[in-house]
Amino acid sequence: MTTSILCGFLLTIFVGCYARHNEVLTAVGNQLSDVDIECNSDSIEVTISTAGEEFNGMVYPKGLSENSSCLAEYEHAGSKITYRLPLRSCNTMSHDISEGVEYFNTVVIQPHSKLVTSLGRGFHVRCRYQTKNKTEPAANAIGTTPAKKSAPLPTCSMHIYVGRPSEHVIAEHARIGEYLTLLISIDEQDTYGLQVTNCIVKDGLGWSEQPLINNDGCPIDPDVMGPFEYSKNLTLAQVTYPAHKFPFTASVYYKCNVKLCTKKNGGCDDVPPICDPTGHNVRRRRRKRQSGELQDRGSLEKLRLQDEDLRDKSVEVYGGLYVNEVDDDEEAENPSTLPARSDDEFCVSTRKFAIGIAIAGVLLMLAVILLVACIVHRRRRRKGTSTTGSSIYSGPYSNHAYSRD
């Protein structure tokens, strides 16, 4: 049983997290006799056994067969090979379950060392990690020296929702521009609060990453991600932002540092941060100035110990999803996948807009034709009803006042 620490608690590997494939799969001279996995603290270890033949081929996560750092090539590797799949990259995603968190991915085994063929086989791999606090602080240890009793650290987690978290829709797939909400929370209690710092987004391939939130908890580029909003008891922080991705992969991974502060004695006075135009927390600067003023009172050493204690209570949280680009045809056929919009906006697809313009043009032409027909009809009617009598000037005109003999 493998264990690891996550958010101050013991992560226990859930036994039996993967159903072994017992059927025999034949692929170009290599016969896969068995596939096993082992759940480690930071990776899923996949062991592939062949029926006494050397394995020549490739192993990679589904969708990452082209120039990917997640692809592994094997040549004359023997009858048993091991492939390690990281938990927080290479298209490995996670979701919450009743007992903790489950990581999952699809591993493709290709029997050719250079080509992707139809003879490749895919395996769904899953690892479940149980998040529980296995250690209870004892009031007295064995012997005469009492153990120091301290409040247990709260569990922290990151979730990404479609739209607002109140809709309870976990974002696993999204479109560029669709509004998502990144929510980080700790257990409800009265001792600790949280502050979110040092958030970055990664491509999951080790090629590129972009910082989002700096060490003061302030946004680096508000157009990409704005500031976090904190709850009154400082146990929850969230930010709503439009979905984004890197140009060469659909997988997007977020990592944030969560600092736990003590609500008593002013440990959370600089939360939530007040950010100035330079991206610094004004409250933190003010606190540092106050710390310098207290140096003459003999409190500097105490403040340093408090800072070290808070650094020990700093944890990292992770989350990820797939983000795809928007296609015009898919926009028209699947309006439910369009980016979210605010109530004061009106959106219509390009195709519907063109059809509307065409219909409006036809209606305008019909209106003009009808107007011309009405005008012509009225003129004809006037001519038909006018009198045809003789005019008083029908005869020859002569003015005798100016006549000459």
CSV table of C-alpha atoms in Angstrom, one decimal:
chain,number,residue,atom,x,y,z
A,1,MET,CA,0.0,0.0,0.0
A,2,THR,CA,1.5,3.3,-1.1
A,3,THR,CA,0.8,6.5,0.8
A,4,SER,CA,1.4,10.2,0.2
A,5,ILE,CA,0.6,13.5,1.8
A,6,LEU,CA,-2.1,15.8,0.2
A,7,CYS,CA,-3.5,18.9,2.0
A,8,GLY,CA,-2.0,17.8,5.3
A,9,PHE,CA,-3.7,14.4,5.3
A,10,LEU,CA,-2.6,10.9,4.5
A,11,LEU,CA,-3.5,9.7,1.1
A,12,THR,CA,-4.1,6.0,1.0
A,13,ILE,CA,-4.0,4.1,-2.3
A,14,PHE,CA,-7.4,2.4,-2.8
A,15,VAL,CA,-6.8,-1.3,-3.4
A,16,GLY,CA,-8.5,-2.9,-6.4
A,17,CYS,CA,-8.8,0.3,-8.3
A,18,TYR,CA,-8.3,-1.3,-11.7
A,19,ALA,CA,-9.9,-4.3,-13.2
A,20,ARG,CA,-7.3,-6.5,-14.8
A,21,HIS,CA,-7.8,-7.4,-18.5
A,22,ASN,CA,-7.5,-11.2,-18.7
A,23,GLU,CA,-8.3,-11.7,-22.3
A,24,VAL,CA,-5.4,-12.3,-24.7
A,25,LEU,CA,-4.7,-9.6,-27.3
A,26,THR,CA,-2.7,-10.5,-30.3
A,27,ALA,CA,-0.8,-7.7,-32.2
A,28,VAL,CA,1.7,-8.3,-35.0
A,29,GLY,CA,3.8,-11.0,-33.5
A,30,ASN,CA,3.4,-9.7,-29.9
A,31,GLN,CA,0.9,-11.4,-27.7
A,32,LEU,CA,-0.2,-9.3,-24.7
A,33,SER,CA,-0.7,-11.8,-21.9
A,34,ASP,CA,-1.3,-9.4,-19.0
A,35,VAL,CA,-1.6,-5.7,-18.1
A,36,ASP,CA,-1.2,-4.6,-14.4
A,37,ILE,CA,-1.2,-1.2,-12.8
A,38,GLU,CA,0.2,0.1,-9.5
A,39,CYS,CA,-1.1,3.3,-7.9
A,40,ASN,CA,1.8,5.5,-6.7
A,41,SER,CA,1.7,8.9,-5.0
A,42,ASP,CA,2.5,10.8,-8.2
A,43,SER,CA,2.0,8.4,-11.0
A,44,ILE,CA,0.2,5.3,-12.3
A,45,GLU,CA,2.7,2.5,-13.1
A,46,VAL,CA,1.5,0.3,-16.0
A,47,THR,CA,3.3,-3.0,-16.4
A,48,ILE,CA,2.8,-4.8,-19.8
A,49,SER,CA,3.7,-8.5,-20.1
A,50,THR,CA,3.9,-10.4,-23.4
A,51,ALA,CA,3.8,-14.1,-23.9
A,52,GLY,CA,7.6,-14.6,-23.8
A,53,GLU,CA,8.3,-12.3,-26.8
A,54,GLU,CA,10.2,-9.1,-26.9
A,55,PHE,CA,8.1,-6.0,-27.1
A,56,ASN,CA,8.7,-3.5,-29.9
A,57,GLY,CA,6.4,-0.6,-30.0
A,58,MET,CA,5.1,2.6,-28.4
A,59,VAL,CA,3.0,3.4,-25.3
A,60,TYR,CA,1.3,6.7,-24.9
A,61,PRO,CA,-1.8,8.3,-23.5
A,62,LYS,CA,-4.7,8.6,-25.9
A,63,GLY,CA,-4.4,11.7,-28.1
A,64,LEU,CA,-0.7,12.2,-27.5
A,65,SER,CA,0.9,10.2,-30.2
A,66,GLU,CA,2.5,13.1,-32.0
A,67,ASN,CA,5.8,14.6,-30.8
A,68,SER,CA,4.7,14.2,-27.2
A,69,SER,CA,6.9,14.0,-24.2
A,70,CYS,CA,4.4,11.5,-22.8
A,71,LEU,CA,5.1,9.0,-25.5
A,72,ALA,CA,7.6,6.1,-24.7
A,73,GLU,CA,9.2,4.0,-27.4
A,74,TYR,CA,10.5,0.5,-26.8
A,75,GLU,CA,12.8,-1.6,-28.9
A,76,HIS,CA,13.8,-5.2,-27.9
A,77,ALA,CA,12.5,-4.3,-24.4
A,78,GLY,CA,12.0,-7.9,-23.3
A,79,SER,CA,8.8,-9.7,-22.3
A,80,LYS,CA,7.8,-7.1,-19.6
A,81,ILE,CA,7.9,-3.3,-19.8
A,82,THR,CA,6.9,-0.6,-17.4
A,83,TYR,CA,5.3,2.7,-18.3
A,84,ARG,CA,4.8,5.5,-15.8
A,85,LEU,CA,1.8,7.8,-16.3
A,86,PRO,CA,2.0,11.0,-14.2
A,87,LEU,CA,-1.1,12.0,-12.3
A,88,ARG,CA,-1.1,15.7,-13.1
A,89,SER,CA,-0.1,15.8,-16.8
A,90,CYS,CA,-0.3,13.7,-20.0
A,91,ASN,CA,-4.1,13.9,-20.2
A,92,THR,CA,-4.6,12.3,-16.8
A,93,MET,CA,-7.7,13.8,-15.2
A,94,SER,CA,-9.4,13.4,-11.8
A,95,HIS,CA,-12.8,13.7,-10.3
A,96,ASP,CA,-14.1,13.5,-6.7
A,97,ILE,CA,-15.7,10.3,-5.4
A,98,SER,CA,-17.4,9.6,-2.1
A,99,GLU,CA,-14.1,8.2,-0.6
A,100,GLY,CA,-11.7,10.7,-2.0
A,101,VAL,CA,-10.4,11.4,-5.6
A,102,GLU,CA,-10.1,9.2,-8.6
A,103,TYR,CA,-7.5,9.7,-11.4
A,104,PHE,CA,-8.1,8.2,-14.8
A,105,ASN,CA,-6.6,8.0,-18.3
A,106,THR,CA,-6.5,5.8,-21.4
A,107,VAL,CA,-3.2,4.2,-22.3
A,108,VAL,CA,-2.7,3.1,-25.9
A,109,ILE,CA,-0.2,0.2,-26.6
A,110,GLN,CA,1.0,0.2,-30.3
A,111,PRO,CA,2.8,-2.9,-31.5
A,112,HIS,CA,4.9,-0.9,-34.0
A,113,SER,CA,7.9,1.3,-32.9
A,114,LYS,CA,7.3,4.1,-35.5
A,115,LEU,CA,3.7,3.8,-36.9
A,116,VAL,CA,0.3,4.2,-35.4
A,117,THR,CA,-1.7,1.3,-36.7
A,118,SER,CA,-5.2,-0.1,-36.2
A,119,LEU,CA,-3.8,-3.0,-34.2
A,120,GLY,CA,-3.1,-0.8,-31.2
A,121,ARG,CA,-5.1,-1.5,-28.1
A,122,GLY,CA,-6.3,1.0,-25.5
A,123,PHE,CA,-6.7,0.4,-21.7
A,124,HIS,CA,-8.6,2.5,-19.3
A,125,VAL,CA,-6.6,2.9,-16.1
A,126,ARG,CA,-8.0,4.3,-12.8
A,127,CYS,CA,-6.5,4.9,-9.4
A,128,ARG,CA,-8.6,5.9,-6.3
A,129,TYR,CA,-7.0,7.7,-3.5
A,130,GLN,CA,-8.7,7.9,-0.1
A,131,THR,CA,-8.4,11.2,1.7
A,132,LYS,CA,-8.7,10.6,5.5
A,133,ASN,CA,-6.9,11.8,8.5
A,134,LYS,CA,-5.4,8.6,9.9
A,135,THR,CA,-3.6,10.3,12.8
A,136,GLU,CA,-5.5,11.5,15.8
A,137,PRO,CA,-3.6,13.9,18.2
A,138,ALA,CA,-3.2,12.2,21.5
A,139,ALA,CA,-3.6,14.1,24.8
A,140,ASN,CA,-0.7,12.2,26.4
A,141,ALA,CA,1.9,10.1,24.9
A,142,ILE,CA,3.6,7.1,26.6
A,143,GLY,CA,5.9,8.3,29.3
A,144,THR,CA,5.7,11.4,31.5
A,145,THR,CA,6.1,14.1,28.8
A,146,PRO,CA,2.7,15.2,27.4
A,147,ALA,CA,2.4,15.6,23.7
A,148,LYS,CA,1.6,19.0,22.2
A,149,LYS,CA,-2.0,19.1,21.2
A,150,SER,CA,-2.8,21.0,18.0
A,151,ALA,CA,-5.8,21.5,15.8
A,152,PRO,CA,-5.9,19.1,12.8
A,153,LEU,CA,-5.3,20.7,9.5
A,154,PRO,CA,-8.4,21.0,7.3
A,155,THR,CA,-8.7,19.2,4.0
A,156,CYS,CA,-8.3,21.5,1.0
A,157,SER,CA,-9.5,20.9,-2.6
A,158,MET,CA,-9.9,22.5,-6.0
A,159,HIS,CA,-12.9,22.2,-8.2
A,160,ILE,CA,-13.7,23.7,-11.6
A,161,TYR,CA,-17.4,24.3,-12.4
A,162,VAL,CA,-19.2,25.3,-15.6
A,163,GLY,CA,-20.7,28.7,-14.9
A,164,ARG,CA,-21.5,29.3,-11.3
A,165,PRO,CA,-20.7,26.7,-8.6
A,166,SER,CA,-24.4,26.8,-7.5
A,167,GLU,CA,-25.3,24.9,-10.6
A,168,HIS,CA,-23.1,22.0,-9.4
A,169,VAL,CA,-21.9,21.1,-12.9
A,170,ILE,CA,-18.3,19.9,-12.8
A,171,ALA,CA,-16.3,21.0,-15.8
A,172,GLU,CA,-14.6,18.1,-17.6
A,173,HIS,CA,-14.9,19.5,-21.1
A,174,ALA,CA,-15.3,23.1,-22.2
A,175,ARG,CA,-15.1,25.4,-25.2
A,176,ILE,CA,-12.8,28.4,-25.5
A,177,GLY,CA,-14.6,31.5,-24.0
A,178,GLU,CA,-17.1,29.4,-22.0
A,179,TYR,CA,-17.3,30.8,-18.5
A,180,LEU,CA,-15.8,28.5,-15.8
A,181,THR,CA,-15.4,29.0,-12.0
A,182,LEU,CA,-12.3,27.8,-10.2
A,183,LEU,CA,-13.2,27.2,-6.6
A,184,ILE,CA,-10.7,26.4,-3.8
A,185,SER,CA,-12.0,25.5,-0.3
A,186,ILE,CA,-11.1,24.0,3.0
A,187,ASP,CA,-13.2,22.4,5.7
A,188,GLU,CA,-15.6,24.6,7.7
A,189,GLN,CA,-14.0,25.3,11.0
A,190,ASP,CA,-13.1,28.3,13.2
A,191,THR,CA,-9.3,28.0,13.4
A,192,TYR,CA,-7.8,28.4,9.9
A,193,GLY,CA,-8.5,30.5,6.9
A,194,LEU,CA,-7.0,30.3,3.4
A,195,GLN,CA,-5.2,32.5,0.9
A,196,VAL,CA,-4.7,31.5,-2.7
A,197,THR,CA,-1.3,32.4,-4.2
A,198,ASN,CA,1.0,31.4,-7.0
A,199,CYS,CA,-1.5,29.9,-9.5
A,200,ILE,CA,-0.2,28.7,-12.8
A,201,VAL,CA,-1.8,26.9,-15.8
A,202,LYS,CA,0.2,24.2,-17.6
A,203,ASP,CA,-0.3,22.3,-20.8
A,204,GLY,CA,0.3,18.9,-19.2
A,205,LEU,CA,3.2,18.1,-21.6
A,206,GLY,CA,6.0,20.1,-20.0
A,207,TRP,CA,6.2,22.5,-23.0
A,208,SER,CA,4.5,25.6,-21.7
A,209,GLU,CA,2.9,27.2,-18.6
A,210,GLN,CA,1.5,30.6,-17.8
A,211,PRO,CA,1.4,32.3,-14.3
A,212,LEU,CA,-2.1,33.5,-13.3
A,213,ILE,CA,-1.9,34.6,-9.6
A,214,ASN,CA,1.3,35.9,-8.0
A,215,ASN,CA,2.7,35.4,-4.5
A,216,ASP,CA,0.6,38.2,-3.1
A,217,GLY,CA,-2.6,36.6,-4.4
A,218,CYS,CA,-3.1,39.2,-7.1
A,219,PRO,CA,-3.9,38.5,-10.7
A,220,ILE,CA,-1.1,38.9,-13.3
A,221,ASP,CA,-3.3,39.3,-16.3
A,222,PRO,CA,-6.9,40.2,-15.4
A,223,ASP,CA,-8.1,39.4,-19.0
A,224,VAL,CA,-7.1,35.8,-18.5
A,225,MET,CA,-8.1,35.4,-14.8
A,226,GLY,CA,-9.2,38.0,-12.3
A,227,PRO,CA,-8.9,38.2,-8.5
A,228,PHE,CA,-10.3,35.6,-6.2
A,229,GLU,CA,-13.4,36.3,-4.2
A,230,TYR,CA,-13.3,35.1,-0.6
A,231,SER,CA,-16.1,34.0,1.7
A,232,LYS,CA,-16.6,35.8,5.0
A,233,ASN,CA,-15.1,33.0,7.1
A,234,LEU,CA,-12.2,32.7,4.7
A,235,THR,CA,-12.8,29.0,4.0
A,236,LEU,CA,-13.6,29.4,0.3
A,237,ALA,CA,-12.1,31.4,-2.6
A,238,GLN,CA,-13.4,31.4,-6.2
A,239,VAL,CA,-12.9,33.2,-9.5
A,240,THR,CA,-14.9,33.1,-12.7
A,241,TYR,CA,-13.0,33.3,-16.0
A,242,PRO,CA,-13.4,32.5,-19.7
A,243,ALA,CA,-11.9,29.1,-20.6
A,244,HIS,CA,-8.5,29.1,-22.4
A,245,LYS,CA,-6.0,26.6,-23.7
A,246,PHE,CA,-2.6,26.2,-25.3
A,247,PRO,CA,-2.6,25.9,-29.1
A,248,PHE,CA,-1.1,22.5,-29.3
A,249,THR,CA,-3.1,20.5,-26.7
A,250,ALA,CA,-6.6,20.3,-25.3
A,251,SER,CA,-5.6,19.4,-21.8
A,252,VAL,CA,-5.3,22.3,-19.3
A,253,TYR,CA,-3.9,21.9,-15.7
A,254,TYR,CA,-4.1,24.4,-12.9
A,255,LYS,CA,-1.9,24.5,-9.8
A,256,CYS,CA,-2.3,26.9,-6.9
A,257,ASN,CA,-0.6,27.3,-3.6
A,258,VAL,CA,-2.9,27.6,-0.6
A,259,LYS,CA,-1.6,29.2,2.6
A,260,LEU,CA,-3.4,28.5,5.8
A,261,CYS,CA,-3.6,31.4,8.2
A,262,THR,CA,-4.7,31.4,11.8
A,263,LYS,CA,-7.9,33.5,12.2
A,264,LYS,CA,-7.0,34.3,15.9
A,265,ASN,CA,-4.3,36.9,16.7
A,266,GLY,CA,-4.6,38.6,13.4
A,267,GLY,CA,-3.0,35.9,11.3
A,268,CYS,CA,-5.5,36.4,8.4
A,269,ASP,CA,-5.4,40.2,8.4
A,270,ASP,CA,-4.0,40.4,4.9
A,271,VAL,CA,-6.8,38.2,3.5
A,272,PRO,CA,-8.5,38.9,1.2
A,273,PRO,CA,-5.8,40.8,-0.6
A,274,ILE,CA,-6.2,44.4,-1.8
A,275,CYS,CA,-4.2,44.6,-5.0
A,276,ASP,CA,-2.6,47.8,-6.2
A,277,PRO,CA,-1.9,48.5,-9.9
A,278,THR,CA,1.6,46.9,-9.5
A,279,GLY,CA,0.1,43.6,-8.4
A,280,HIS,CA,1.1,43.8,-4.7
A,281,ASN,CA,-1.1,43.2,-1.7
A,282,VAL,CA,-1.5,46.5,0.1
A,283,ARG,CA,-2.5,44.7,3.3
A,284,ARG,CA,0.7,42.6,3.3
A,285,ARG,CA,2.8,45.8,3.0
A,286,ARG,CA,1.0,47.4,5.8
A,287,ARG,CA,1.5,44.3,7.9
A,288,LYS,CA,5.2,44.2,7.2
A,289,ARG,CA,5.5,47.9,8.3
A,290,GLN,CA,3.7,47.0,11.5
A,291,SER,CA,6.1,44.1,12.0
A,292,GLY,CA,9.0,46.4,11.8
A,293,GLU,CA,7.5,48.8,14.3
A,294,LEU,CA,7.1,45.8,16.8
A,295,GLN,CA,10.7,44.9,16.5
A,296,ASP,CA,11.7,47.2,19.4
A,297,ARG,CA,9.0,45.6,21.6
A,298,GLY,CA,10.6,42.1,21.4
A,299,SER,CA,7.9,40.6,19.2
A,300,LEU,CA,10.0,40.1,16.0
A,301,GLU,CA,11.1,36.6,16.9
A,302,LYS,CA,7.5,35.6,17.7
A,303,LEU,CA,6.4,36.9,14.3
A,304,ARG,CA,9.1,35.0,12.5
A,305,LEU,CA,8.0,31.8,14.3
A,306,GLN,CA,4.4,32.5,13.1
A,307,ASP,CA,5.6,32.9,9.5
A,308,GLU,CA,7.5,29.7,9.6
A,309,ASP,CA,4.5,27.9,11.1
A,310,LEU,CA,2.3,29.3,8.2
A,311,ARG,CA,4.8,28.1,5.7
A,312,ASP,CA,4.5,24.6,7.1
A,313,LYS,CA,0.7,24.9,6.6
A,314,SER,CA,1.1,25.7,2.9
A,315,VAL,CA,-0.3,23.1,0.5
A,316,GLU,CA,-0.7,22.8,-3.3
A,317,VAL,CA,-4.0,22.0,-5.0
A,318,TYR,CA,-4.5,20.8,-8.6
A,319,GLY,CA,-7.3,20.6,-11.1
A,320,GLY,CA,-7.7,20.0,-14.9
A,321,LEU,CA,-10.0,19.7,-17.8
A,322,TYR,CA,-10.2,19.5,-21.6
A,323,VAL,CA,-10.7,22.7,-23.5
A,324,ASN,CA,-11.5,22.6,-27.3
A,325,GLU,CA,-11.8,25.3,-29.9
A,326,VAL,CA,-15.2,26.5,-31.1
A,327,ASP,CA,-16.3,25.4,-34.6
A,328,ASP,CA,-19.0,27.3,-36.4
A,329,ASP,CA,-21.0,24.2,-37.5
A,330,GLU,CA,-20.9,22.9,-34.0
A,331,GLU,CA,-22.1,26.3,-32.7
A,332,ALA,CA,-25.2,26.1,-34.8
A,333,GLU,CA,-26.0,22.4,-34.1
A,334,ASN,CA,-25.1,22.4,-30.4
A,335,PRO,CA,-26.2,25.7,-28.9
A,336,SER,CA,-25.7,24.1,-25.4
A,337,THR,CA,-21.9,24.1,-25.9
A,338,LEU,CA,-21.7,27.9,-26.7
A,339,PRO,CA,-19.8,30.0,-24.3
A,340,ALA,CA,-21.8,31.3,-21.4
A,341,ARG,CA,-23.1,34.9,-21.6
A,342,SER,CA,-24.4,37.5,-19.2
A,343,ASP,CA,-28.1,38.5,-19.0
A,344,ASP,CA,-27.6,41.7,-20.9
A,345,GLU,CA,-26.0,40.1,-24.0
A,346,PHE,CA,-27.8,38.7,-27.1
A,347,CYS,CA,-25.9,36.1,-29.1
A,348,VAL,CA,-26.7,34.4,-32.4
A,349,SER,CA,-24.7,32.1,-34.6
A,350,THR,CA,-23.2,33.2,-37.9
A,351,ARG,CA,-25.5,31.0,-39.9
A,352,LYS,CA,-28.7,32.1,-38.3
A,353,PHE,CA,-27.6,35.7,-38.6
A,354,ALA,CA,-27.0,35.3,-42.4
A,355,ILE,CA,-30.4,33.6,-42.8
A,356,GLY,CA,-32.1,36.4,-40.9
A,357,ILE,CA,-30.4,39.1,-43.1
A,358,ALA,CA,-31.6,37.2,-46.3
A,359,ILE,CA,-35.2,37.0,-45.0
A,360,ALA,CA,-35.2,40.7,-44.0
A,361,GLY,CA,-33.9,41.6,-47.5
A,362,VAL,CA,-36.7,39.6,-49.2
A,363,LEU,CA,-39.3,41.2,-47.0
A,364,LEU,CA,-37.9,44.7,-47.8
A,365,MET,CA,-38.0,44.0,-51.6
A,366,LEU,CA,-41.6,42.8,-51.3
A,367,ALA,CA,-42.5,46.0,-49.4
A,368,VAL,CA,-41.0,48.2,-52.0
A,369,ILE,CA,-42.8,46.3,-54.8
A,370,LEU,CA,-46.1,46.6,-53.0
A,371,LEU,CA,-45.5,50.4,-52.4
A,372,VAL,CA,-44.8,51.0,-56.1
A,373,ALA,CA,-47.9,49.0,-57.1
A,374,CYS,CA,-50.1,51.1,-54.8
A,375,ILE,CA,-48.7,54.3,-56.3
A,376,VAL,CA,-49.3,53.2,-59.9
A,377,HIS,CA,-52.8,52.1,-59.0
A,378,ARG,CA,-53.7,55.4,-57.5
A,379,ARG,CA,-52.5,57.4,-60.5
A,380,ARG,CA,-54.5,55.2,-62.9
A,381,ARG,CA,-57.6,55.7,-60.8
A,382,ARG,CA,-57.2,59.5,-60.9
A,383,LYS,CA,-56.9,59.6,-64.7
A,384,GLY,CA,-60.1,57.5,-65.0
A,385,THR,CA,-62.3,59.7,-62.9
A,386,SER,CA,-61.1,63.1,-64.4
A,387,THR,CA,-63.6,65.1,-66.7
A,388,THR,CA,-63.1,65.4,-70.4
A,389,GLY,CA,-65.2,68.7,-71.2
A,390,SER,CA,-64.0,71.5,-73.5
A,391,SER,CA,-61.7,74.1,-72.2
A,392,ILE,CA,-62.6,77.8,-72.3
A,393,TYR,CA,-59.4,78.3,-74.1
A,394,SER,CA,-60.2,75.7,-76.8
A,395,GLY,CA,-60.8,78.3,-79.5
A,396,PRO,CA,-58.2,80.6,-81.1
A,397,TYR,CA,-57.1,83.3,-78.8
A,398,SER,CA,-57.2,87.0,-79.8
A,399,ASN,CA,-56.7,90.1,-77.9
A,400,HIS,CA,-58.6,93.0,-79.6
A,401,ALA,CA,-57.1,95.6,-77.4
A,402,TYR,CA,-53.8,95.3,-79.3
A,403,SER,CA,-55.1,94.6,-82.7
A,404,ARG,CA,-54.3,96.8,-85.7
A,405,ASP,CA,-56.4,97.6,-88.7
